[in-house]
Short mmCIF file of C-alpha atoms in Angstrom, two decimals:
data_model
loop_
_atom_site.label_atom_id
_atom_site.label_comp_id
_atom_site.label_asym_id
_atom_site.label_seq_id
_atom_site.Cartn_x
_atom_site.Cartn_y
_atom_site.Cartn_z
CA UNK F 192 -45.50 144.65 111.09
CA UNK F 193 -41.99 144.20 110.23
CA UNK F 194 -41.50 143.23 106.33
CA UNK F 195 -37.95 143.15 106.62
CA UNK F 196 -37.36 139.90 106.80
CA UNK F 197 -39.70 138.74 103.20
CA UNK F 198 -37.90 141.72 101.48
CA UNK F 199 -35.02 139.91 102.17
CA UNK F 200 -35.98 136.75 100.67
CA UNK F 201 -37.25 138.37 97.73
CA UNK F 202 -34.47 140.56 97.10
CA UNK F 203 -32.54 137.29 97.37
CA UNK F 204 -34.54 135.56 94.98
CA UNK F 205 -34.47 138.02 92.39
CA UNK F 206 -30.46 137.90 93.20
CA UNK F 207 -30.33 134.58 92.92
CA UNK F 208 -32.33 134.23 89.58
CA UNK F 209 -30.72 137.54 87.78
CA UNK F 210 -27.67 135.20 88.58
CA UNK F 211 -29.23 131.60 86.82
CA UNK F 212 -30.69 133.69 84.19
CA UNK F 213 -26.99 133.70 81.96
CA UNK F 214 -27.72 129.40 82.84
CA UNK F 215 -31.37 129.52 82.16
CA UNK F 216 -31.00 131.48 78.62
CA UNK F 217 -27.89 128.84 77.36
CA UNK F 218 -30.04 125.90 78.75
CA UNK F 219 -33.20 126.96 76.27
CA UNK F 220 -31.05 127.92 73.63
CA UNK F 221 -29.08 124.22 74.18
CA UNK F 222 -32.35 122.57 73.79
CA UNK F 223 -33.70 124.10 71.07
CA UNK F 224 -30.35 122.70 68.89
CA UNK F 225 -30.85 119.27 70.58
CA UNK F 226 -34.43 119.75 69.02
CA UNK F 227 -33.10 120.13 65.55
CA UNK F 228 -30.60 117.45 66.30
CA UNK F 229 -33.43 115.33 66.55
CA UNK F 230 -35.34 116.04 63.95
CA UNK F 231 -32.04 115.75 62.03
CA UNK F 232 -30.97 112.63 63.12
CA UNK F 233 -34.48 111.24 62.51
CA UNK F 234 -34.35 112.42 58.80
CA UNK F 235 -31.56 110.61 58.11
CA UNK F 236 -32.37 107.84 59.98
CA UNK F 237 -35.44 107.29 58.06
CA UNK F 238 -32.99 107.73 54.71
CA UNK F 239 -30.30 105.25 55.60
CA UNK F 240 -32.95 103.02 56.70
CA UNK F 241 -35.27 103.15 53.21
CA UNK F 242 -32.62 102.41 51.03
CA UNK F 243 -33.98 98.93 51.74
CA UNK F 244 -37.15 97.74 50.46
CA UNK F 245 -40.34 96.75 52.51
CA UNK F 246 -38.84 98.32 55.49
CA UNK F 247 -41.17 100.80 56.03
CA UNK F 248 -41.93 99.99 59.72
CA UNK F 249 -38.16 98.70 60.80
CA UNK F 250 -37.87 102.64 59.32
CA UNK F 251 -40.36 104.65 61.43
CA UNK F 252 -39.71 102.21 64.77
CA UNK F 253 -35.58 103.22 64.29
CA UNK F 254 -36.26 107.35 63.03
CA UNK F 255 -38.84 107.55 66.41
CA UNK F 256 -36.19 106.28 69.24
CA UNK F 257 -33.29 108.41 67.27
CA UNK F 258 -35.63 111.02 67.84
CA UNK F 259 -36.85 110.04 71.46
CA UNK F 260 -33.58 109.52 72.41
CA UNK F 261 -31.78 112.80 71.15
CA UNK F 262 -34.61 114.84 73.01
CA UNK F 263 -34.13 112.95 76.18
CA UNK F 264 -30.19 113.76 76.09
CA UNK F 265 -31.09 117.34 75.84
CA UNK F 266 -33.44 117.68 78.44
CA UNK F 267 -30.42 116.01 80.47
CA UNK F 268 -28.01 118.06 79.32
CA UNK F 269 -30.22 121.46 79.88
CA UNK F 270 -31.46 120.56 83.19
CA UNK F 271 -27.37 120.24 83.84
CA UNK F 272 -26.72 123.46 82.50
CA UNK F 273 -29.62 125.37 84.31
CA UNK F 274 -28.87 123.52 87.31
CA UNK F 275 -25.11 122.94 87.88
CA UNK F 276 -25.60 120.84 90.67
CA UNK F 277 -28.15 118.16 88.74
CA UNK F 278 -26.67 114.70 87.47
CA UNK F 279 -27.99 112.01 85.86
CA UNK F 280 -27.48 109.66 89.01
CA UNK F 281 -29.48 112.38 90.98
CA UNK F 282 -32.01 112.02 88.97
CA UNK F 283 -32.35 108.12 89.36
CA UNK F 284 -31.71 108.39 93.26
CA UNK F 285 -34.50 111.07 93.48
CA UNK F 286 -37.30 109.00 91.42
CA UNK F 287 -36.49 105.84 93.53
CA UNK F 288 -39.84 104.28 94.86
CA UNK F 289 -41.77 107.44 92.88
CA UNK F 290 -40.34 105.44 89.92
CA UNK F 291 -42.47 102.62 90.83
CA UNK F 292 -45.63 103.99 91.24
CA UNK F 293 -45.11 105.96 87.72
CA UNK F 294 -44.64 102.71 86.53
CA UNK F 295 -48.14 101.11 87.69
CA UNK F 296 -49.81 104.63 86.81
CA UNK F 297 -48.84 104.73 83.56
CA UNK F 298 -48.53 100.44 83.01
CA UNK F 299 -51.45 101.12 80.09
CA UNK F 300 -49.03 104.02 78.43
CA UNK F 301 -46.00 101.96 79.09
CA UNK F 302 -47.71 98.54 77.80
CA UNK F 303 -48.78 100.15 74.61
CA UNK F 304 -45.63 102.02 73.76
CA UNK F 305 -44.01 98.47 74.14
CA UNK F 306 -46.63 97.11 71.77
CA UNK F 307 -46.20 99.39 69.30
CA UNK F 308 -42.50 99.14 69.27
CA UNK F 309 -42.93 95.76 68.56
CA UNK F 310 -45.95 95.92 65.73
CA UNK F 311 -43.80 98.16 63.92
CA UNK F 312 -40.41 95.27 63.96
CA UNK F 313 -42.14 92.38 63.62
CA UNK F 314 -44.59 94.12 60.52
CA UNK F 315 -47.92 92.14 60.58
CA UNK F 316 -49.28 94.79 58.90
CA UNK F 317 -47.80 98.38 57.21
CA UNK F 318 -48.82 102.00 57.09
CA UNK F 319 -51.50 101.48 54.08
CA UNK F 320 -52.93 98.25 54.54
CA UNK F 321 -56.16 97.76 55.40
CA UNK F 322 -57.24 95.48 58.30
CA UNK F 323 -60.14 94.11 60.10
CA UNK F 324 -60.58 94.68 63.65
CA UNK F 325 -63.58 93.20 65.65
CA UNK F 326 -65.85 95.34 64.07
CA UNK F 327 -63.38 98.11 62.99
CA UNK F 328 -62.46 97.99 59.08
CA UNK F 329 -60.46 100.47 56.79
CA UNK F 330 -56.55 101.58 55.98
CA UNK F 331 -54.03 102.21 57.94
CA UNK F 332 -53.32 105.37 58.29
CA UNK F 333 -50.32 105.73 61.24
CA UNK F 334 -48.31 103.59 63.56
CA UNK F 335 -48.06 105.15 66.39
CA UNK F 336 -46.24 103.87 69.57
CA UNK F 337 -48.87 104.26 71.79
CA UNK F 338 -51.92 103.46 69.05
CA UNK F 339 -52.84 102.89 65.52
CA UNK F 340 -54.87 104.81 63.51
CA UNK F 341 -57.34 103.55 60.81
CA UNK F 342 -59.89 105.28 58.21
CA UNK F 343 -62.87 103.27 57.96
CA UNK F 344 -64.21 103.01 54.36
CA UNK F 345 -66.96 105.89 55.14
CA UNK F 346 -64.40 108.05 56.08
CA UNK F 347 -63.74 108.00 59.89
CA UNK F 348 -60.91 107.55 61.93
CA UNK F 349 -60.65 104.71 64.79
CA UNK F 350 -57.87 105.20 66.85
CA UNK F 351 -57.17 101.40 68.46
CA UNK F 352 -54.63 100.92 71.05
CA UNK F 353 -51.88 98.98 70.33
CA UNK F 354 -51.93 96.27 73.08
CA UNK F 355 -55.06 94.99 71.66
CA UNK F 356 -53.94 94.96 67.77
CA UNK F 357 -50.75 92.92 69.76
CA UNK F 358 -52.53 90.17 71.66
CA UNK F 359 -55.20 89.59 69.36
CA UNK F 360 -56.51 88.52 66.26
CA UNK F 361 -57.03 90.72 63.10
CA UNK F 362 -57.58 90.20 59.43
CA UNK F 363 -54.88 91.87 57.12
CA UNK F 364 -56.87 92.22 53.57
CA UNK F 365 -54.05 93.22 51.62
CA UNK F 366 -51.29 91.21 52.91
CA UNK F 367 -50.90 89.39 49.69
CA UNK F 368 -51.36 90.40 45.98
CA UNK F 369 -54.30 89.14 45.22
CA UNK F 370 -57.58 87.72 46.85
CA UNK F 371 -60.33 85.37 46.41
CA UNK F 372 -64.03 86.28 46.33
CA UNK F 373 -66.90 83.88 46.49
CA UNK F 374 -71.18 84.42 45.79
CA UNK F 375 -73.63 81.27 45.82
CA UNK F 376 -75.87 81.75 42.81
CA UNK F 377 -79.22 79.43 42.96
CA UNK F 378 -80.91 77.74 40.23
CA UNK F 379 -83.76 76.49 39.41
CA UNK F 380 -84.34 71.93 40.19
CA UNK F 381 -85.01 71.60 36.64
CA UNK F 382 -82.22 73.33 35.11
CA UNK F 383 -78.82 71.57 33.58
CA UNK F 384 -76.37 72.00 36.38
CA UNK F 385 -73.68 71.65 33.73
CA UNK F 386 -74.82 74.42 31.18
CA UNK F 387 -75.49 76.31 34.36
CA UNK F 388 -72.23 76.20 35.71
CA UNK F 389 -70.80 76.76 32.10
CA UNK F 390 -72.74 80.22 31.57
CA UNK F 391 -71.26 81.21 35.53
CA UNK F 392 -67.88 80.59 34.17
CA UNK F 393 -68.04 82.20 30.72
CA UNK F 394 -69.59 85.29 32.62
CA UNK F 395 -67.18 86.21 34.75
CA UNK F 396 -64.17 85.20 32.64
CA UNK F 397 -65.47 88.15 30.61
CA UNK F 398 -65.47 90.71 33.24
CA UNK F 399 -62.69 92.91 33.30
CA UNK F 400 -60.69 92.59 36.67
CA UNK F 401 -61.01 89.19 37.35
CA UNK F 402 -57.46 86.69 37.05
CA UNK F 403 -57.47 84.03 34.66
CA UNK F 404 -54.80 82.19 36.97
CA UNK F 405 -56.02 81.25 39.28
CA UNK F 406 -59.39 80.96 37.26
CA UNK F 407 -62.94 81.10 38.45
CA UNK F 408 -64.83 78.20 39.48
CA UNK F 409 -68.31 77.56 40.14
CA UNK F 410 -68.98 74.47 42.57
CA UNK F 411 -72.08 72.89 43.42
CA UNK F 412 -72.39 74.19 46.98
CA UNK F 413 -75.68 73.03 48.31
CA UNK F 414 -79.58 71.58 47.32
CA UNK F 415 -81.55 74.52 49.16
CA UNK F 416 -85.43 73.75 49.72
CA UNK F 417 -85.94 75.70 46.38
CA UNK F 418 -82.98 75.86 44.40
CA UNK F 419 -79.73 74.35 43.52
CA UNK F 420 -77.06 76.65 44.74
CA UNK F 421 -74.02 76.79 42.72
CA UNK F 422 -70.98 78.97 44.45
CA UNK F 423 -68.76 80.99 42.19
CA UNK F 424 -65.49 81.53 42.83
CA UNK F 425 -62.81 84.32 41.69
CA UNK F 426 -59.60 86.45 42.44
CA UNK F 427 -58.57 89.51 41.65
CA UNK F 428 -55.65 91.68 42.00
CA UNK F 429 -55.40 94.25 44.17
CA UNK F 430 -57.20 92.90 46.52
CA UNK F 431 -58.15 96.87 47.97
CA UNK F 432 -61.74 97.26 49.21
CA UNK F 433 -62.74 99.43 45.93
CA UNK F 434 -61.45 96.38 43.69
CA UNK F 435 -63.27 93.94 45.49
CA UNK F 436 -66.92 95.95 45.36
CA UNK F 437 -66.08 96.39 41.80
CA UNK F 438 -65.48 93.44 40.96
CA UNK F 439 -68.14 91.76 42.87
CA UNK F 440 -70.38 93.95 41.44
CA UNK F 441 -69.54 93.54 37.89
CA UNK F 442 -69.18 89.38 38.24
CA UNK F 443 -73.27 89.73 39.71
CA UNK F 444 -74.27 91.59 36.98
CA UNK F 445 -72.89 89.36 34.03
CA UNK F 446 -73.76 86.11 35.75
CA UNK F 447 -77.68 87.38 36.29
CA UNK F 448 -77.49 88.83 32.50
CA UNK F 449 -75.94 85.10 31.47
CA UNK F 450 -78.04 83.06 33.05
CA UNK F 451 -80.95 85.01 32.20
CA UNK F 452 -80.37 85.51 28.64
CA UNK F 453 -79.92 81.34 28.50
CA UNK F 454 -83.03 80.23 30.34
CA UNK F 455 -81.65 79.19 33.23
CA UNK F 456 -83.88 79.80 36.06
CA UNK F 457 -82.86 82.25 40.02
CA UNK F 458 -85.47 80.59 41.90
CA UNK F 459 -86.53 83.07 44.61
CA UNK F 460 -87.39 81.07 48.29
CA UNK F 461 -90.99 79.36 48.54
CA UNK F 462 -92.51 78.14 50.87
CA UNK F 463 -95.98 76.03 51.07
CA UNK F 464 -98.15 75.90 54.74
CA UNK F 465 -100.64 72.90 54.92
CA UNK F 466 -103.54 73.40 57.38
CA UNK F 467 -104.88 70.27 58.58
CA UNK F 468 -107.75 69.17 60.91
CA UNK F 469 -106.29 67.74 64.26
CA UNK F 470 -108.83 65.30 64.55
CA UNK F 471 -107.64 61.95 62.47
CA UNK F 472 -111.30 61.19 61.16
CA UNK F 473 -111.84 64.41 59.45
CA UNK F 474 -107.89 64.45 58.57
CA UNK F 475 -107.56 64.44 54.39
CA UNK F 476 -107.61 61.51 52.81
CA UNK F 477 -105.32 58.74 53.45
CA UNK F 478 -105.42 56.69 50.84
CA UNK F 479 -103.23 58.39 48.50
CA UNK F 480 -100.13 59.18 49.65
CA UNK F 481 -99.70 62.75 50.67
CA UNK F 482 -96.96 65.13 51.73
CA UNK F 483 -94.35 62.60 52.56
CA UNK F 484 -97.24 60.62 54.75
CA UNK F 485 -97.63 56.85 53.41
CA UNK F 486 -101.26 55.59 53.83
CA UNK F 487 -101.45 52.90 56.41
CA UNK F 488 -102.24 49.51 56.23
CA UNK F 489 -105.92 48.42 56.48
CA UNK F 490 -108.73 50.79 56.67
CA UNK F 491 -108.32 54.13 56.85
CA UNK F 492 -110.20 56.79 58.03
CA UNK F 493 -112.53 58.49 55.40
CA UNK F 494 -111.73 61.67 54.12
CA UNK F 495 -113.41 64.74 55.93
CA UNK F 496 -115.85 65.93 52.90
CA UNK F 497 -117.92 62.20 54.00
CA UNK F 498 -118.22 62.20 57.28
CA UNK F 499 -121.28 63.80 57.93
CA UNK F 500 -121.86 67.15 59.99
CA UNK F 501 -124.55 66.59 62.94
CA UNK F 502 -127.53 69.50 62.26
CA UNK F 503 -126.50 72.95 64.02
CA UNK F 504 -129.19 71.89 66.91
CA UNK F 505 -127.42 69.00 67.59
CA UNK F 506 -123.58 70.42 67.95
CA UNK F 507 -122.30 71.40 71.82
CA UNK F 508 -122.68 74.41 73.48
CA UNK F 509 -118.74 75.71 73.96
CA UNK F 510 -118.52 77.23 76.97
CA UNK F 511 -117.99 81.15 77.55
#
């Protein structure tokens, strides 16, 4: 067999490369200081940009294209170098319809990159916040432009796309300074609603964490089957999940301890079952009134301790 001929394509492919390798060296070396550039120009993007306040986002949304965008001019301008031949128009001839099916491959990528562009300008929410999610719930950790990353309150991380934190509806628990909490506290039928809802109020005006402006109210909420159920209602400041379970927790304690310590009754739920006879003539006796039941008019059926029971003898066989 004659080799000749593939020893001349190597040997011309090792000519040809010892010849692009002087190209190939300045092209790496050209995109490693792009890379720098880049991580330059997003430093000081970032500082020109925080010398505002509450522009956190507006910051890391303008630092990440400065930094997208410097890397993408290098790769250009390295692919030129290494290939002398390459341009930019090139480039957009040869993708042509490829760049269309890209597009529909990666519509997901492209949709959330889009999303999180625009969560991080328009600010619903900031790096630190914490959020509710469907069933997600914790602080936000990162913005990223393809997802957003949050650490529940046991300590894991849910990584949610951001398409979905875009188009639709979450709960932002520290968007403002300060938050209200609410607990329904029952008492007893016979106790003073007003003294009640005076202990409630002294009780968690003296726990430590809760505003006096707005103050704490307690409203008559609701008259349960067993109890009269009085809702208290208070704010505090921050409003970050470890404020709220302390506070909660403290507001319980002293308005159990109150109430307590004054007589006032925490009914627990009763309930009473009534077992009746289904026949009318050996029903109870009618002739009193009797859960809720009036007794009719005329005669009434007599109670079922008098109407005789017919000997054992006597009494139907039930069938087997």
């Amino acid at each position: 067999m004659d080799f000749s001929l593939a020893w001349q394509k190597l040997n011309q492919i090792g000519h040809d490369l010892m010849l692009a390798l002087p190209n190939i060296v300045f092209g790496l070396v050209v995109f490693v200081g792009f890379m720098l550039l880049a991580r330059g120009v997003r430093a000081l993007v970032q500082r020109v940009t925080r010398s505002k306040k509450d522009n956190y986002n507006l910051s890391v949304l303008l630092s990440r294209l400065a930094y997208v965008a410097t890397l993408i001019l290098g790769v250009l301008v390295t692919v030129t170098i290494v290939l002398p031949g390459f341009t930019p128009a090139s480039l957009v001839s040869a993708l042509g319809v490829g760049g269309i099916a890209i597009g529909f491959a990666f519509k997901d990528i492209f949709q959330n990159f889009l999303a999180g562009i625009l969560l991080l300008f328009t600010e619903p929410f900031r790096i630190g916040d914490q959020i509710k999610y469907k069933d997600f719930e914790g602080t936000v950790e990162d913005i990223q432009t393809r997802a957003t990353a949050i650490k529940t309150y046991d300590g894991r991380r849910v990584i949610i796309p951001n398409a979905e934190l875009f188009t639709n509806a979450i709960t932002v628990n520290t968007a403002y300074d300060k938050r209200r909490l609410q607990y329904d506290v029952g008492i007893g039928y016979g106790d003073d609603i007003a003294r009640a809802r005076e202990l409630m109020l002294e009780a968690m005006r003296e726990v430590p964490g809760v505003m006096q402006d707005p103050a704490p109210e307690a409203l008559v909420m609701d008259l349960a089957e067993s109890s009269v159920n009085i809702r208290a209602r208070w704010w505090v400041d921050p409003p970050r999940q470890a404020d709220v379970l302390d506070a909660q927790d403290k507001v319980l304690e002293a308005i159990k301890n109150k109430l307590s310590a004054n007589g006032i009754d925490l009914p627990f739920p009763t309930r009473q079952i009534l077992w009746h006879d289904q026949t009318e003539a050996t029903d109870g006796n009618r002739k009193q009134q009797r859960e809720g039941w009036p007794a009719g008019p005329g005669d009434v059926p007599p109670a079922r301790a008098e109407v005789p029971r017919p000997p054992a003898a006597e009494q139907p066989e039930r069938s087997q």
